[in-house]
Amino acid sequence: KATVSVLYWVGTMEGGYQKVCTIEDFDATKNKRYNVGIDNRYVTILRHSGTYYCIDTNCYHAGGSLALGDIEEVDGVPCVTCPIHQFRLSLEDGRQAAYTYNVVDDKVGPCYLHIPPEEPAKQRVHHVKVEDATIYVKLNTSPGRVLSDRLANRGEIVTGHGARIHAMIGEPPPAIPAPSARPRAPTLPRDASPPPSSTLSSAVTRRRAPTLPGESSPPSVDTDQDMDDDLM
């Protein structure tokens, strides 16, 4: 049976931190993931080693739900794993871990996960604070495009098991218009007959090379169609 998450729509953020839930509410979730809709953006709150993090729910690559991903540390940095393609994304700054290896004395060492320092953020992470046993979130609206922005407001969130988030508590976000259908090429009716062969043969012409004054006319040169007819 596929896993189905619950999304809580908390409304629009007014400049500062938005109250999301209490720690008691967070602990009551099945997998310690709290999915929230703020300003038509879907984010997930996670906890690792007592610290709360907030990240765009939809993975930047194919829209996999990070709410279902495991957390592991890479270079001492907590990363959430996308359940579809196993991408590891930092919960601190949204950078992606990659496999690398070292070469010592012309020998290739074993592969290991590493977060390159020059790696740009691919998943947008957001600000979280806890006060009086209540969790608050402030969306990261820093300028510059992050790859996860393109899927951040997609309502149907892929879980990696074929299921989608369908249980929503609170007011749903505005509907996102569906992409326009791609126009199809016209097709002929099933009973349409091909053009008669006479029409095709009439289109075949013979090309003659130009003649100079005093010269006899050269023999005609068959077109490709004529050559094919001679071989048949």
Short mmCIF file of C-alpha atoms in Angstrom, two decimals:
data_model
loop_
_atom_site.label_atom_id
_atom_site.label_comp_id
_atom_site.label_asym_id
_atom_site.label_seq_id
_atom_site.Cartn_x
_atom_site.Cartn_y
_atom_site.Cartn_z
CA LYS A 1 0.00 0.00 0.00
CA ALA A 2 1.43 3.35 -1.01
CA THR A 3 2.20 5.96 1.59
CA VAL A 4 0.04 9.10 1.58
CA SER A 5 1.15 12.24 3.37
CA VAL A 6 -1.00 15.00 4.82
CA LEU A 7 -0.57 18.62 3.78
CA TYR A 8 -1.55 21.45 6.12
CA TRP A 9 -2.43 24.72 4.41
CA VAL A 10 -1.50 27.53 6.79
CA GLY A 11 -2.24 30.51 4.57
CA THR A 12 -0.18 33.49 3.49
CA MET A 13 2.95 34.69 5.23
CA GLU A 14 2.92 38.41 6.05
CA GLY A 15 6.56 39.37 5.90
CA GLY A 16 7.77 37.54 8.99
CA TYR A 17 7.55 34.10 10.53
CA GLN A 18 4.37 32.10 10.10
CA LYS A 19 3.12 29.86 12.88
CA VAL A 20 2.99 26.33 11.52
CA CYS A 21 2.39 23.85 14.33
CA THR A 22 3.32 22.88 17.85
CA ILE A 23 6.05 20.39 18.65
CA GLU A 24 3.30 18.10 19.90
CA ASP A 25 1.63 18.29 16.48
CA PHE A 26 4.96 17.55 14.79
CA ASP A 27 5.63 14.54 17.00
CA ALA A 28 2.17 13.20 16.18
CA THR A 29 3.03 12.81 12.50
CA LYS A 30 3.73 9.29 11.31
CA ASN A 31 7.22 9.82 9.91
CA LYS A 32 8.19 13.05 11.70
CA ARG A 33 7.59 15.13 8.59
CA TYR A 34 5.24 18.10 8.59
CA ASN A 35 4.09 19.24 5.13
CA VAL A 36 2.94 22.84 4.87
CA GLY A 37 1.55 25.13 2.16
CA ILE A 38 2.57 28.79 2.52
CA ASP A 39 2.07 31.43 -0.17
CA ASN A 40 1.22 28.72 -2.72
CA ARG A 41 4.53 27.01 -1.96
CA TYR A 42 4.86 23.50 -0.55
CA VAL A 43 7.52 22.96 2.10
CA THR A 44 8.36 20.21 4.56
CA ILE A 45 9.63 20.52 8.12
CA LEU A 46 12.04 17.83 9.31
CA ARG A 47 13.98 17.24 12.51
CA HIS A 48 17.46 15.81 12.85
CA SER A 49 19.45 15.56 16.07
CA GLY A 50 17.06 17.96 17.78
CA THR A 51 17.31 20.66 15.08
CA TYR A 52 14.36 21.58 12.84
CA TYR A 53 14.82 22.25 9.14
CA CYS A 54 12.50 23.40 6.36
CA ILE A 55 12.98 22.61 2.68
CA ASP A 56 10.91 22.69 -0.52
CA THR A 57 8.87 19.50 -0.58
CA ASN A 58 9.25 18.70 -4.28
CA CYS A 59 12.73 17.60 -5.33
CA TYR A 60 14.14 19.91 -7.99
CA HIS A 61 14.94 17.01 -10.34
CA ALA A 62 11.70 15.09 -10.90
CA GLY A 63 9.35 16.27 -8.16
CA GLY A 64 9.91 13.42 -5.73
CA SER A 65 8.53 14.11 -2.25
CA LEU A 66 11.39 14.79 0.14
CA ALA A 67 8.84 14.32 2.93
CA LEU A 68 9.37 10.58 2.42
CA GLY A 69 13.17 10.69 2.26
CA ASP A 70 15.59 9.38 4.86
CA ILE A 71 18.12 11.69 6.49
CA GLU A 72 21.83 10.91 6.49
CA GLU A 73 24.93 12.98 7.15
CA VAL A 74 27.41 13.76 4.38
CA ASP A 75 30.58 15.58 5.46
CA GLY A 76 28.84 16.13 8.78
CA VAL A 77 25.93 17.90 7.06
CA PRO A 78 22.40 16.46 7.37
CA CYS A 79 20.97 15.59 3.94
CA VAL A 80 17.54 14.32 2.96
CA THR A 81 17.39 11.63 0.27
CA CYS A 82 14.91 11.84 -2.59
CA PRO A 83 12.94 8.56 -2.73
CA ILE A 84 12.95 8.46 -6.54
CA HIS A 85 16.56 8.93 -7.65
CA GLN A 86 18.38 8.89 -4.29
CA PHE A 87 19.68 12.46 -4.58
CA ARG A 88 21.09 13.73 -1.27
CA LEU A 89 20.21 17.36 -0.61
CA SER A 90 21.61 19.39 2.25
CA LEU A 91 19.04 20.53 4.80
CA GLU A 92 21.30 23.46 5.67
CA ASP A 93 21.75 25.14 2.28
CA GLY A 94 20.17 22.93 -0.42
CA ARG A 95 23.42 21.80 -2.05
CA GLN A 96 23.57 18.31 -3.54
CA ALA A 97 26.04 15.64 -2.50
CA ALA A 98 27.83 13.74 -5.24
CA TYR A 99 29.99 10.66 -5.45
CA THR A 100 33.70 11.28 -5.89
CA TYR A 101 36.99 9.42 -5.44
CA ASN A 102 40.66 10.08 -4.80
CA VAL A 103 43.62 8.96 -6.90
CA VAL A 104 46.78 8.07 -4.95
CA ASP A 105 49.90 6.72 -6.68
CA ASP A 106 47.90 6.21 -9.88
CA LYS A 107 45.39 4.07 -8.00
CA VAL A 108 41.72 4.99 -7.85
CA GLY A 109 40.31 4.82 -4.35
CA PRO A 110 36.76 3.85 -3.40
CA CYS A 111 33.87 6.19 -4.21
CA TYR A 112 32.35 8.22 -1.40
CA LEU A 113 29.73 10.94 -1.00
CA HIS A 114 30.95 14.49 -0.78
CA ILE A 115 29.41 17.97 -1.00
CA PRO A 116 31.62 20.08 -3.28
CA PRO A 117 32.20 23.52 -1.76
CA GLU A 118 31.53 25.20 -5.12
CA GLU A 119 28.21 23.38 -5.56
CA PRO A 120 25.32 25.88 -5.87
CA ALA A 121 22.07 25.35 -4.00
CA LYS A 122 19.61 23.25 -5.99
CA GLN A 123 16.85 22.95 -3.39
CA ARG A 124 15.55 26.04 -1.60
CA VAL A 125 15.68 25.82 2.19
CA HIS A 126 13.76 28.11 4.54
CA HIS A 127 14.13 29.61 7.99
CA VAL A 128 12.79 27.83 11.07
CA LYS A 129 12.57 28.91 14.69
CA VAL A 130 11.00 27.34 17.77
CA GLU A 131 9.46 29.44 20.53
CA ASP A 132 7.23 28.28 23.38
CA ALA A 133 7.04 24.76 21.91
CA THR A 134 5.72 26.21 18.64
CA ILE A 135 7.40 25.92 15.23
CA TYR A 136 7.52 28.99 12.99
CA VAL A 137 8.64 29.15 9.34
CA LYS A 138 9.80 32.10 7.26
CA LEU A 139 10.11 31.51 3.54
CA ASN A 140 13.49 32.13 1.98
CA THR A 141 12.78 34.85 -0.59
CA SER A 142 16.40 35.65 -1.42
CA PRO A 143 16.88 36.77 -5.04
CA GLY A 144 18.24 34.41 -7.62
CA ARG A 145 16.68 31.33 -9.11
CA VAL A 146 16.98 27.98 -7.36
CA LEU A 147 16.14 24.87 -9.37
CA SER A 148 13.43 23.71 -6.96
CA ASP A 149 11.47 26.93 -7.57
CA ARG A 150 9.92 25.51 -10.76
CA LEU A 151 8.14 22.71 -8.85
CA ALA A 152 7.56 24.45 -5.52
CA ASN A 153 3.87 25.18 -6.15
CA ARG A 154 2.90 21.91 -7.77
CA GLY A 155 -0.03 20.48 -5.86
CA GLU A 156 0.38 16.84 -6.80
CA ILE A 157 3.52 15.64 -5.06
CA VAL A 158 5.07 12.41 -6.28
CA THR A 159 5.88 10.04 -3.46
CA GLY A 160 8.07 7.62 -5.34
CA HIS A 161 5.55 4.80 -4.90
CA GLY A 162 2.94 5.99 -7.39
CA ALA A 163 0.83 7.66 -4.69
CA ARG A 164 0.22 11.37 -4.41
CA ILE A 165 -0.59 13.68 -1.52
CA HIS A 166 -4.37 13.92 -1.51
CA ALA A 167 -5.35 14.75 2.09
CA MET A 168 -5.32 18.48 2.75
CA ILE A 169 -6.38 20.23 5.94
CA GLY A 170 -7.36 23.89 5.68
CA GLU A 171 -8.00 26.15 2.71
CA PRO A 172 -6.43 24.80 -0.51
CA PRO A 173 -4.11 27.03 -2.55
CA PRO A 174 -5.23 28.65 -5.80
CA ALA A 175 -5.56 26.25 -8.70
CA ILE A 176 -2.63 26.20 -11.09
CA PRO A 177 -3.75 26.22 -14.75
CA ALA A 178 -2.94 23.06 -16.66
CA PRO A 179 -0.56 23.38 -19.61
CA SER A 180 -2.24 23.80 -22.97
CA ALA A 181 -2.57 20.68 -25.08
CA ARG A 182 -0.04 20.22 -27.85
CA PRO A 183 -1.71 20.52 -31.30
CA ARG A 184 -1.91 17.29 -33.28
CA ALA A 185 -1.04 16.86 -36.93
CA PRO A 186 -4.08 16.34 -39.18
CA THR A 187 -4.85 12.73 -40.11
CA LEU A 188 -6.52 11.30 -43.21
CA PRO A 189 -9.82 9.39 -42.93
CA ARG A 190 -9.51 5.63 -42.72
CA ASP A 191 -11.32 5.18 -46.05
CA ALA A 192 -9.18 7.70 -47.91
CA SER A 193 -7.55 6.10 -50.98
CA PRO A 194 -4.04 6.98 -52.19
CA PRO A 195 -3.68 9.13 -55.33
CA PRO A 196 -3.79 7.22 -58.65
CA SER A 197 -0.50 6.05 -60.12
CA SER A 198 -1.12 8.16 -63.24
CA THR A 199 -0.87 11.26 -61.09
CA LEU A 200 2.50 10.15 -59.79
CA SER A 201 3.85 9.17 -63.22
CA SER A 202 2.80 12.48 -64.74
CA ALA A 203 5.02 14.25 -62.24
CA VAL A 204 8.11 12.44 -63.61
CA THR A 205 9.95 14.51 -66.17
CA ARG A 206 13.08 14.03 -68.21
CA ARG A 207 15.94 16.45 -67.76
CA ARG A 208 18.07 17.35 -70.79
CA ALA A 209 21.50 18.91 -70.73
CA PRO A 210 21.79 22.25 -72.54
CA THR A 211 23.20 22.13 -76.10
CA LEU A 212 25.59 24.54 -77.74
CA PRO A 213 25.11 25.86 -81.28
CA GLY A 214 26.25 23.31 -83.89
CA GLU A 215 26.07 20.35 -81.50
CA SER A 216 23.55 17.58 -81.64
CA SER A 217 21.17 17.13 -78.76
CA PRO A 218 22.57 14.79 -76.06
CA PRO A 219 20.56 11.76 -74.96
CA SER A 220 18.01 12.36 -72.28
CA VAL A 221 19.03 11.75 -68.67
CA ASP A 222 16.66 9.61 -66.66
CA THR A 223 15.52 10.86 -63.31
CA ASP A 224 15.87 8.71 -60.20
CA GLN A 225 12.28 7.61 -60.64
CA ASP A 226 12.95 6.42 -64.20
CA MET A 227 16.05 4.50 -63.10
CA ASP A 228 14.04 2.78 -60.40
CA ASP A 229 11.41 1.81 -62.98
CA ASP A 230 14.07 0.27 -65.27
CA LEU A 231 15.36 -1.92 -62.46
CA MET A 232 11.93 -3.29 -61.67
#
